[in-house]
Amino acid sequence: NLKDYRQAIAEYQKALAVDARDLPSQINLGWMHYMLGEYRESLALNRRAIDLASDYPVGWYNLALSHLRLREFDASTAAFEQAFAKDVQRSFVRDVIADLTQAVTDDPGLKWGHFALGLLYMHLAQRPEDAIQAFETFIQKEGTGKWAEQARARLKQLAAKK
């Protein structure tokens, strides 16, 4: 509900007015803007969260998702790679997979989301078949170009691990 997101934004802004270093409020404020489709604002807020705690992967994941929604795929990939480096326990990957699955459902034109799902499944490392399916779906939708070639390279990596 848009009204609930706007109300939450006001509450997080109040919390940040009291303590500008309140990481949960910063992260959640960025996420509320993401949920409203305000991806540029979400980017700025997630960058602030990363400035507060660069080792906390959620800021990086949220940054990656916002870049993805803006179709800034190089920046999204870089943010995902940072998130993976920070999320060594893979604590947040399933939540990000759910968020990204919702994004590609909401926006079927967001073909690159399937590539990103492949990256996430590769990082999860427990279900390579899901990574393979995501990369294959991306290649079917995209066909050619830089990202299709990268998807094919990832498929070769996965095949070599079998």
PDB file of C-alpha atoms in Angstrom, residues 26-87:
ATOM      1  CA  GLN A  26      18.809   4.014   6.518  1.00  0.00           C
ATOM      2  CA  ILE A  27      18.466   0.567   4.908  1.00  0.00           C
ATOM      3  CA  ASN A  28      14.705   0.476   5.382  1.00  0.00           C
ATOM      4  CA  LEU A  29      14.254   4.017   4.096  1.00  0.00           C
ATOM      5  CA  GLY A  30      16.083   3.048   0.906  1.00  0.00           C
ATOM      6  CA  TRP A  31      13.948  -0.076   0.597  1.00  0.00           C
ATOM      7  CA  MET A  32      10.707   1.894   0.992  1.00  0.00           C
ATOM      8  CA  HIS A  33      11.750   4.123  -1.906  1.00  0.00           C
ATOM      9  CA  TYR A  34      12.634   1.018  -3.930  1.00  0.00           C
ATOM     10  CA  MET A  35       9.183  -0.435  -3.254  1.00  0.00           C
ATOM     11  CA  LEU A  36       7.621   2.817  -4.467  1.00  0.00           C
ATOM     12  CA  GLY A  37       9.625   2.620  -7.701  1.00  0.00           C
ATOM     13  CA  GLU A  38      11.779   5.575  -6.695  1.00  0.00           C
ATOM     14  CA  TYR A  39      15.000   3.866  -7.702  1.00  0.00           C
ATOM     15  CA  ARG A  40      17.269   6.925  -7.912  1.00  0.00           C
ATOM     16  CA  GLU A  41      16.333   7.916  -4.361  1.00  0.00           C
ATOM     17  CA  SER A  42      16.838   4.308  -3.278  1.00  0.00           C
ATOM     18  CA  LEU A  43      20.321   4.363  -4.830  1.00  0.00           C
ATOM     19  CA  ALA A  44      21.314   7.466  -2.883  1.00  0.00           C
ATOM     20  CA  LEU A  45      19.984   6.085   0.396  1.00  0.00           C
ATOM     21  CA  ASN A  46      21.656   2.725  -0.081  1.00  0.00           C
ATOM     22  CA  ARG A  47      24.952   4.455  -0.822  1.00  0.00           C
ATOM     23  CA  ARG A  48      24.578   6.245   2.521  1.00  0.00           C
ATOM     24  CA  ALA A  49      23.899   2.914   4.227  1.00  0.00           C
ATOM     25  CA  ILE A  50      27.029   1.491   2.613  1.00  0.00           C
ATOM     26  CA  ASP A  51      28.982   4.500   3.863  1.00  0.00           C
ATOM     27  CA  LEU A  52      27.748   3.660   7.375  1.00  0.00           C
ATOM     28  CA  ALA A  53      28.553  -0.057   7.154  1.00  0.00           C
ATOM     29  CA  SER A  54      30.329  -1.140   3.994  1.00  0.00           C
ATOM     30  CA  ASP A  55      30.603  -4.741   5.231  1.00  0.00           C
ATOM     31  CA  TYR A  56      26.844  -5.153   5.642  1.00  0.00           C
ATOM     32  CA  PRO A  57      25.596  -6.915   2.488  1.00  0.00           C
ATOM     33  CA  VAL A  58      21.987  -5.702   2.511  1.00  0.00           C
ATOM     34  CA  GLY A  59      22.965  -2.206   1.391  1.00  0.00           C
ATOM     35  CA  TRP A  60      24.913  -3.729  -1.497  1.00  0.00           C
ATOM     36  CA  TYR A  61      22.057  -6.054  -2.487  1.00  0.00           C
ATOM     37  CA  ASN A  62      19.567  -3.182  -2.404  1.00  0.00           C
ATOM     38  CA  LEU A  63      21.949  -1.047  -4.448  1.00  0.00           C
ATOM     39  CA  ALA A  64      22.231  -3.876  -7.002  1.00  0.00           C
ATOM     40  CA  LEU A  65      18.461  -4.223  -7.258  1.00  0.00           C
ATOM     41  CA  SER A  66      17.964  -0.481  -7.727  1.00  0.00           C
ATOM     42  CA  HIS A  67      20.606  -0.371 -10.462  1.00  0.00           C
ATOM     43  CA  LEU A  68      18.944  -3.376 -12.081  1.00  0.00           C
ATOM     44  CA  ARG A  69      15.542  -1.640 -12.111  1.00  0.00           C
ATOM     45  CA  LEU A  70      17.206   1.374 -13.736  1.00  0.00           C
ATOM     46  CA  ARG A  71      18.751  -1.011 -16.293  1.00  0.00           C
ATOM     47  CA  GLU A  72      22.267  -0.079 -15.190  1.00  0.00           C
ATOM     48  CA  PHE A  73      23.558  -3.607 -15.515  1.00  0.00           C
ATOM     49  CA  ASP A  74      27.295  -3.011 -15.120  1.00  0.00           C
ATOM     50  CA  ALA A  75      26.655  -1.138 -11.873  1.00  0.00           C
ATOM     51  CA  SER A  76      24.189  -3.790 -10.738  1.00  0.00           C
ATOM     52  CA  THR A  77      26.731  -6.558 -11.370  1.00  0.00           C
ATOM     53  CA  ALA A  78      29.417  -4.672  -9.449  1.00  0.00           C
ATOM     54  CA  ALA A  79      27.062  -4.165  -6.498  1.00  0.00           C
ATOM     55  CA  PHE A  80      26.041  -7.843  -6.542  1.00  0.00           C
ATOM     56  CA  GLU A  81      29.720  -8.839  -6.509  1.00  0.00           C
ATOM     57  CA  GLN A  82      30.305  -6.594  -3.475  1.00  0.00           C
ATOM     58  CA  ALA A  83      27.272  -8.097  -1.757  1.00  0.00           C
ATOM     59  CA  PHE A  84      28.513 -11.632  -2.433  1.00  0.00           C
ATOM     60  CA  ALA A  85      31.921 -10.760  -0.989  1.00  0.00           C
ATOM     61  CA  LYS A  86      30.261  -9.440   2.193  1.00  0.00           C
ATOM     62  CA  ASP A  87      27.591 -12.143   2.482  1.00  0.00           C
TER      63      ASP A  87
END
